[in-house]
Amino acid sequence: MSSKIVLGKNQYGKAENRVVKITRDTDRHEIEDLNVTSQLRGDFSAAHFEGDNGRVVPTDTQKNTVYAFARDGIGSPEEFLLRLAKHFTSEFDWVTGGRWEAEQYAWERIIANGKEHDHSFVRKGQEVRNAVVVREGDSTYVISGLSDLTVLKSTQSGFEGYPKDKYTTLQETSDRILATAVSARWRYNNDAVAEGRIDYNAAYESVKALLLEGFSEQYSKALQETLYQMAQKVLDAHPEIDELRFSTPNKHHFVVDLSPFGLDNPNEVFFAADRPYGLIEANFERDLISDPGNAWDGIAGFC
Ligand SMILES: O=c1[nH]c(=O)c2[nH]c(=O)[nH]c2[nH]1
């Protein structure tokens, strides 16, 4: 005979709904980026003891509600969560409470050519700078780099003209979000290293600024093309750099279909997926470069 048990504390919902809201009333876009968890509390004993889902507001519905509410803007995470709390507790009378939590990711406008950009953003918190020095015989190699420089443009990006087969479902678009966390490494010319004429701190700041400008300035036909635009800027401005290598996840943002809730969605509310992600990697180098020796050995994830 099984022993009698009672139901202790319980709550349930959808965790980590990644919602990005772009406000595009004017050409100067605003971005709000949240990770929202919604969990309901109340009397759910029938669900646990009898398999009766009559009171179980699906976690899927909770997720949809988060995205639908984002259509009107987020305001502040606190206000957004208060709206959700009020909604669930007033809409379903057996929902007596719940727990709603959000993380907000802060973005700043990219400064391109001295001006705040209208629709290109860099995530606050910033990148990790890195450096590698390799000495082989008489040669000294210096590779500098950065990782996790997270950037997003809310328009001026598309993806079209790709081959289609029976497995292709992706729709062509000329207006999508393009977002990535840039990992880039650049190798300095051996002679410049040997002559000791590189100000590594100044070069770092300049390369970072040029990468951001390259990301922002032009329409992107693909992340691949944007990497080229970024590399071109750096190699034009820095003759002491011979090559650049990129590893960039394409952080997909999918337009949420809000039509089932009677709402339009003109590219304003997005589901920010974390995986799978596109992984775009490319090296760019000058025509004639100094021999890199084995300087790149041990740097993971680069071609
Ligand atoms: O910028 C992109 N490059 C791709 O190679 C690719 N593939 C894909 O499905 N979407 C995208 N986007």
Tab-separated table of C-alpha atoms and ligand atoms in Angstrom:
chain	number	residue	atom	x	y	z
A	1	MET	CA	0.000	0.000	0.000
A	2	SER	CA	1.428	3.372	-0.895
A	3	SER	CA	1.669	5.949	1.831
A	4	LYS	CA	-0.449	9.058	1.777
A	5	ILE	CA	1.469	12.087	0.627
A	6	VAL	CA	0.534	15.706	0.410
A	7	LEU	CA	1.663	18.239	-2.136
A	8	GLY	CA	4.150	20.746	-0.817
A	9	LYS	CA	5.045	24.064	-2.347
A	10	ASN	CA	4.890	24.069	-6.102
A	11	GLN	CA	5.028	26.452	-9.013
A	12	TYR	CA	5.449	26.004	-12.733
A	13	GLY	CA	5.903	28.023	-15.868
A	14	LYS	CA	8.200	28.835	-18.760
A	15	ALA	CA	11.770	29.769	-17.945
A	16	GLU	CA	14.088	32.092	-19.813
A	17	ASN	CA	11.894	33.548	-22.515
A	18	ARG	CA	14.369	35.602	-24.480
A	19	VAL	CA	12.473	38.570	-25.785
A	20	VAL	CA	13.915	41.448	-27.756
A	21	LYS	CA	11.722	44.457	-28.466
A	22	ILE	CA	12.795	46.962	-31.091
A	23	THR	CA	10.910	50.228	-31.120
A	24	ARG	CA	11.134	51.542	-34.643
A	25	ASP	CA	8.699	54.468	-34.720
A	26	THR	CA	11.486	56.597	-36.168
A	27	ASP	CA	14.800	55.784	-37.863
A	28	ARG	CA	16.429	55.955	-34.446
A	29	HIS	CA	15.578	52.540	-33.044
A	30	GLU	CA	15.389	51.646	-29.362
A	31	ILE	CA	16.168	48.177	-28.047
A	32	GLU	CA	14.898	46.350	-24.976
A	33	ASP	CA	16.297	42.889	-24.272
A	34	LEU	CA	15.026	40.630	-21.505
A	35	ASN	CA	15.213	37.066	-20.285
A	36	VAL	CA	11.853	36.449	-18.600
A	37	THR	CA	10.749	33.568	-16.412
A	38	SER	CA	7.055	33.194	-15.550
A	39	GLN	CA	5.819	30.735	-12.915
A	40	LEU	CA	2.324	30.374	-11.543
A	41	ARG	CA	1.246	29.424	-8.020
A	42	GLY	CA	-2.147	28.358	-6.755
A	43	ASP	CA	-4.045	25.145	-6.165
A	44	PHE	CA	-2.693	22.710	-8.701
A	45	SER	CA	-3.232	19.583	-6.640
A	46	ALA	CA	-5.611	17.997	-9.189
A	47	ALA	CA	-2.909	18.214	-11.835
A	48	HIS	CA	-0.399	16.461	-9.619
A	49	PHE	CA	-2.668	13.849	-8.005
A	50	GLU	CA	-5.234	13.145	-10.704
A	51	GLY	CA	-3.624	14.189	-13.938
A	52	ASP	CA	-6.407	16.732	-14.327
A	53	ASN	CA	-5.014	19.674	-16.319
A	54	GLY	CA	-8.188	21.727	-16.025
A	55	ARG	CA	-6.306	24.420	-14.127
A	56	VAL	CA	-2.929	24.127	-15.795
A	57	VAL	CA	-2.434	27.286	-17.815
A	58	PRO	CA	0.145	25.896	-20.247
A	59	THR	CA	3.717	27.050	-19.958
A	60	ASP	CA	3.406	27.641	-23.689
A	61	THR	CA	0.635	30.166	-23.042
A	62	GLN	CA	2.783	31.866	-20.439
A	63	LYS	CA	5.541	32.183	-23.037
A	64	ASN	CA	3.145	33.597	-25.642
A	65	THR	CA	1.858	36.116	-23.122
A	66	VAL	CA	5.374	37.389	-22.528
A	67	TYR	CA	5.885	37.967	-26.258
A	68	ALA	CA	2.424	39.461	-26.765
A	69	PHE	CA	2.901	41.886	-23.873
A	70	ALA	CA	6.247	42.953	-25.324
A	71	ARG	CA	4.387	44.256	-28.378
A	72	ASP	CA	3.345	47.294	-26.294
A	73	GLY	CA	6.903	47.874	-25.118
A	74	ILE	CA	8.651	46.781	-21.988
A	75	GLY	CA	9.254	50.053	-20.140
A	76	SER	CA	11.158	48.651	-17.200
A	77	PRO	CA	11.604	45.008	-16.209
A	78	GLU	CA	9.737	45.729	-12.984
A	79	GLU	CA	6.729	47.212	-14.784
A	80	PHE	CA	6.754	44.412	-17.310
A	81	LEU	CA	6.728	41.738	-14.599
A	82	LEU	CA	4.016	43.594	-12.690
A	83	ARG	CA	1.867	43.539	-15.829
A	84	LEU	CA	2.364	39.788	-16.150
A	85	ALA	CA	1.597	39.189	-12.475
A	86	LYS	CA	-1.593	41.209	-12.687
A	87	HIS	CA	-2.663	39.500	-15.870
A	88	PHE	CA	-2.237	35.913	-14.708
A	89	THR	CA	-3.766	36.449	-11.273
A	90	SER	CA	-6.783	38.308	-12.644
A	91	GLU	CA	-7.379	36.171	-15.740
A	92	PHE	CA	-7.385	32.803	-13.930
A	93	ASP	CA	-9.036	32.943	-10.515
A	94	TRP	CA	-7.303	29.806	-9.194
A	95	VAL	CA	-3.926	31.411	-9.923
A	96	THR	CA	-3.368	33.068	-6.587
A	97	GLY	CA	0.176	34.161	-7.150
A	98	GLY	CA	3.356	33.375	-8.934
A	99	ARG	CA	6.921	34.348	-9.487
A	100	TRP	CA	8.120	36.427	-12.385
A	101	GLU	CA	11.754	37.152	-12.913
A	102	ALA	CA	13.690	39.010	-15.565
A	103	GLU	CA	17.259	39.708	-16.456
A	104	GLN	CA	17.800	42.729	-18.614
A	105	TYR	CA	20.713	43.013	-20.987
A	106	ALA	CA	21.864	46.572	-21.518
A	107	TRP	CA	22.905	47.869	-24.908
A	108	GLU	CA	24.627	51.099	-25.894
A	109	ARG	CA	24.642	52.721	-29.277
A	110	ILE	CA	27.775	52.085	-31.298
A	111	ILE	CA	29.768	55.266	-31.819
A	112	ALA	CA	30.605	55.251	-35.514
A	113	ASN	CA	32.643	58.150	-36.881
A	114	GLY	CA	32.141	60.066	-33.661
A	115	LYS	CA	28.332	59.785	-33.732
A	116	GLU	CA	25.850	57.557	-31.955
A	117	HIS	CA	24.480	55.122	-34.517
A	118	ASP	CA	20.707	54.937	-35.115
A	119	HIS	CA	20.311	51.174	-35.249
A	120	SER	CA	23.611	49.533	-34.285
A	121	PHE	CA	24.249	48.590	-30.690
A	122	VAL	CA	26.979	47.057	-28.576
A	123	ARG	CA	26.155	45.153	-25.456
A	124	LYS	CA	27.285	46.746	-22.203
A	125	GLY	CA	29.628	44.707	-20.062
A	126	GLN	CA	31.978	44.536	-22.924
A	127	GLU	CA	34.505	42.272	-24.387
A	128	VAL	CA	37.462	40.315	-23.079
A	129	ARG	CA	40.775	41.411	-24.503
A	130	ASN	CA	43.393	38.757	-25.163
A	131	ALA	CA	46.948	38.461	-26.412
A	132	VAL	CA	49.356	35.703	-27.447
A	133	VAL	CA	53.106	35.980	-27.949
A	134	VAL	CA	54.990	33.177	-29.677
A	135	ARG	CA	58.757	33.091	-30.022
A	136	GLU	CA	60.283	30.692	-32.565
A	137	GLY	CA	64.011	30.969	-33.176
A	138	ASP	CA	64.633	34.602	-34.036
A	139	SER	CA	60.996	35.373	-34.798
A	140	THR	CA	58.544	36.894	-32.372
A	141	TYR	CA	54.874	36.825	-33.187
A	142	VAL	CA	52.209	38.895	-31.513
A	143	ILE	CA	48.537	38.063	-31.890
A	144	SER	CA	46.043	40.340	-30.194
A	145	GLY	CA	42.353	39.831	-29.971
A	146	LEU	CA	39.034	40.171	-28.297
A	147	SER	CA	36.076	37.948	-27.601
A	148	ASP	CA	32.461	38.475	-26.643
A	149	LEU	CA	32.090	41.858	-28.255
A	150	THR	CA	28.337	41.494	-28.648
A	151	VAL	CA	26.782	43.682	-31.311
A	152	LEU	CA	23.394	44.001	-32.931
A	153	LYS	CA	21.925	45.968	-35.790
A	154	SER	CA	18.169	46.211	-35.765
A	155	THR	CA	17.856	46.878	-39.487
A	156	GLN	CA	20.065	47.231	-42.586
A	157	SER	CA	20.689	43.506	-42.716
A	158	GLY	CA	19.196	40.805	-44.920
A	159	PHE	CA	19.876	37.357	-46.271
A	160	GLU	CA	18.766	36.567	-49.832
A	161	GLY	CA	19.901	34.812	-52.970
A	162	TYR	CA	20.952	31.552	-51.314
A	163	PRO	CA	20.419	28.156	-52.950
A	164	LYS	CA	17.181	26.337	-52.090
A	165	ASP	CA	16.543	22.625	-51.980
A	166	LYS	CA	13.808	20.429	-50.533
A	167	TYR	CA	15.143	21.036	-47.012
A	168	THR	CA	15.116	24.818	-47.280
A	169	THR	CA	12.454	26.522	-45.187
A	170	LEU	CA	14.247	29.817	-44.500
A	171	GLN	CA	12.453	32.799	-46.018
A	172	GLU	CA	14.458	35.442	-47.792
A	173	THR	CA	14.508	38.789	-46.026
A	174	SER	CA	15.899	42.241	-46.611
A	175	ASP	CA	15.177	43.448	-43.079
A	176	ARG	CA	16.272	41.326	-40.168
A	177	ILE	CA	18.212	41.681	-36.955
A	178	LEU	CA	21.881	40.839	-37.286
A	179	ALA	CA	23.582	40.024	-33.999
A	180	THR	CA	26.820	38.356	-33.078
A	181	ALA	CA	29.427	38.092	-30.361
A	182	VAL	CA	32.622	38.935	-32.192
A	183	SER	CA	35.752	36.945	-31.492
A	184	ALA	CA	38.579	38.420	-33.505
A	185	ARG	CA	42.335	37.986	-33.463
A	186	TRP	CA	44.844	39.954	-35.439
A	187	ARG	CA	48.490	39.238	-36.031
A	188	TYR	CA	51.020	42.022	-36.179
A	189	ASN	CA	53.681	42.152	-38.851
A	190	ASN	CA	56.932	40.597	-37.627
A	191	ASP	CA	59.096	43.564	-38.624
A	192	ALA	CA	56.799	45.977	-36.808
A	193	VAL	CA	56.990	43.741	-33.743
A	194	ALA	CA	60.783	43.485	-33.961
A	195	GLU	CA	61.170	47.243	-34.331
A	196	GLY	CA	59.123	47.790	-31.204
A	197	ARG	CA	57.057	50.524	-32.832
A	198	ILE	CA	53.593	49.271	-31.946
A	199	ASP	CA	51.551	50.950	-29.231
A	200	TYR	CA	49.483	47.880	-28.397
A	201	ASN	CA	46.977	49.668	-26.191
A	202	ALA	CA	46.270	52.358	-28.771
A	203	ALA	CA	46.070	49.769	-31.559
A	204	TYR	CA	43.630	47.703	-29.543
A	205	GLU	CA	41.265	50.631	-29.002
A	206	SER	CA	41.502	51.616	-32.642
A	207	VAL	CA	40.874	48.092	-33.972
A	208	LYS	CA	37.881	47.694	-31.698
A	209	ALA	CA	36.425	51.025	-32.872
A	210	LEU	CA	36.998	50.069	-36.517
A	211	LEU	CA	35.361	46.674	-36.025
A	212	LEU	CA	32.324	48.428	-34.562
A	213	GLU	CA	32.204	50.958	-37.394
A	214	GLY	CA	32.599	48.211	-39.977
A	215	PHE	CA	29.691	46.381	-38.396
A	216	SER	CA	27.476	49.468	-38.345
A	217	GLU	CA	28.063	51.416	-41.478
A	218	GLN	CA	26.805	49.439	-44.429
A	219	TYR	CA	23.877	47.229	-45.358
A	220	SER	CA	24.811	43.627	-44.590
A	221	LYS	CA	23.967	40.970	-47.187
A	222	ALA	CA	25.253	38.287	-44.803
A	223	LEU	CA	27.415	38.114	-41.718
A	224	GLN	CA	30.147	36.866	-44.063
A	225	GLU	CA	30.063	40.168	-45.957
A	226	THR	CA	30.008	42.173	-42.742
A	227	LEU	CA	33.165	40.406	-41.531
A	228	TYR	CA	34.865	41.440	-44.743
A	229	GLN	CA	33.715	45.050	-44.234
A	230	MET	CA	35.104	44.986	-40.701
A	231	ALA	CA	38.410	43.449	-41.795
A	232	GLN	CA	38.825	45.941	-44.622
A	233	LYS	CA	38.550	48.864	-42.218
A	234	VAL	CA	41.149	47.421	-39.879
A	235	LEU	CA	43.649	46.452	-42.590
A	236	ASP	CA	43.276	49.836	-44.319
A	237	ALA	CA	43.986	51.763	-41.139
A	238	HIS	CA	46.664	49.492	-39.646
A	239	PRO	CA	49.561	48.663	-41.960
A	240	GLU	CA	51.273	46.981	-39.009
A	241	ILE	CA	48.568	44.274	-38.968
A	242	ASP	CA	48.969	41.472	-41.478
A	243	GLU	CA	45.928	39.326	-40.878
A	244	LEU	CA	42.673	39.077	-38.977
A	245	ARG	CA	40.676	36.025	-38.035
A	246	PHE	CA	37.031	35.984	-37.011
A	247	SER	CA	34.783	33.514	-35.295
A	248	THR	CA	31.256	34.846	-35.035
A	249	PRO	CA	28.056	33.106	-33.991
A	250	ASN	CA	25.042	34.334	-35.929
A	251	LYS	CA	22.719	34.972	-32.992
A	252	HIS	CA	19.368	34.397	-34.599
A	253	HIS	CA	16.424	36.629	-33.733
A	254	PHE	CA	13.135	35.225	-35.001
A	255	VAL	CA	10.121	37.460	-35.549
A	256	VAL	CA	7.383	36.174	-33.243
A	257	ASP	CA	4.036	35.455	-34.913
A	258	LEU	CA	1.624	37.505	-32.816
A	259	SER	CA	-1.303	37.133	-35.251
A	260	PRO	CA	-2.987	34.396	-33.158
A	261	PHE	CA	-3.382	37.099	-30.479
A	262	GLY	CA	-4.753	39.691	-32.913
A	263	LEU	CA	-1.512	41.653	-32.899
A	264	ASP	CA	0.678	42.702	-35.779
A	265	ASN	CA	4.429	42.453	-35.567
A	266	PRO	CA	6.239	44.737	-37.981
A	267	ASN	CA	9.708	43.462	-36.986
A	268	GLU	CA	9.381	44.668	-33.402
A	269	VAL	CA	9.169	41.617	-31.138
A	270	PHE	CA	11.781	38.895	-31.522
A	271	PHE	CA	12.621	35.574	-29.967
A	272	ALA	CA	16.369	35.631	-29.336
A	273	ALA	CA	17.383	31.995	-29.819
A	274	ASP	CA	20.564	30.810	-28.172
A	275	ARG	CA	21.065	27.563	-30.080
A	276	PRO	CA	21.573	26.301	-32.617
A	277	TYR	CA	23.384	29.275	-34.073
A	278	GLY	CA	25.103	29.924	-37.354
A	279	LEU	CA	28.868	29.888	-36.928
A	280	ILE	CA	30.639	32.071	-39.413
A	281	GLU	CA	34.419	31.978	-39.389
A	282	ALA	CA	36.767	33.672	-41.804
A	283	ASN	CA	40.343	34.833	-42.081
A	284	PHE	CA	41.385	37.907	-44.008
A	285	GLU	CA	44.961	38.638	-44.857
A	286	ARG	CA	47.033	40.951	-46.947
A	287	ASP	CA	48.296	39.708	-50.269
A	288	LEU	CA	51.858	39.493	-49.046
A	289	ILE	CA	52.141	38.734	-45.388
A	290	SER	CA	54.995	37.927	-43.122
A	291	ASP	CA	55.364	34.213	-42.433
A	292	PRO	CA	53.144	33.407	-39.441
A	293	GLY	CA	55.255	30.392	-38.438
A	294	ASN	CA	53.267	28.365	-35.944
A	295	ALA	CA	51.941	31.443	-34.193
A	296	TRP	CA	48.311	30.384	-34.574
A	297	ASP	CA	48.782	26.949	-33.045
A	298	GLY	CA	46.650	26.444	-29.986
A	299	ILE	CA	44.114	29.134	-30.818
A	300	ALA	CA	40.867	27.241	-30.829
A	301	GLY	CA	37.963	27.770	-33.138
A	302	PHE	CA	39.749	29.573	-35.920
A	303	CYS	CA	40.255	28.336	-39.457
B	1	LIG	O1	24.415	35.995	-42.503
B	1	LIG	C1	24.057	34.809	-42.702
B	1	LIG	N1	24.933	33.931	-43.240
B	1	LIG	C2	24.610	32.624	-43.478
B	1	LIG	O2	25.458	31.835	-43.968
B	1	LIG	C3	23.315	32.213	-43.137
B	1	LIG	N2	22.676	31.015	-43.221
B	1	LIG	C4	21.437	31.196	-42.709
B	1	LIG	O3	20.574	30.286	-42.605
B	1	LIG	N3	21.255	32.478	-42.322
B	1	LIG	C5	22.426	33.144	-42.582
B	1	LIG	N4	22.809	34.418	-42.364
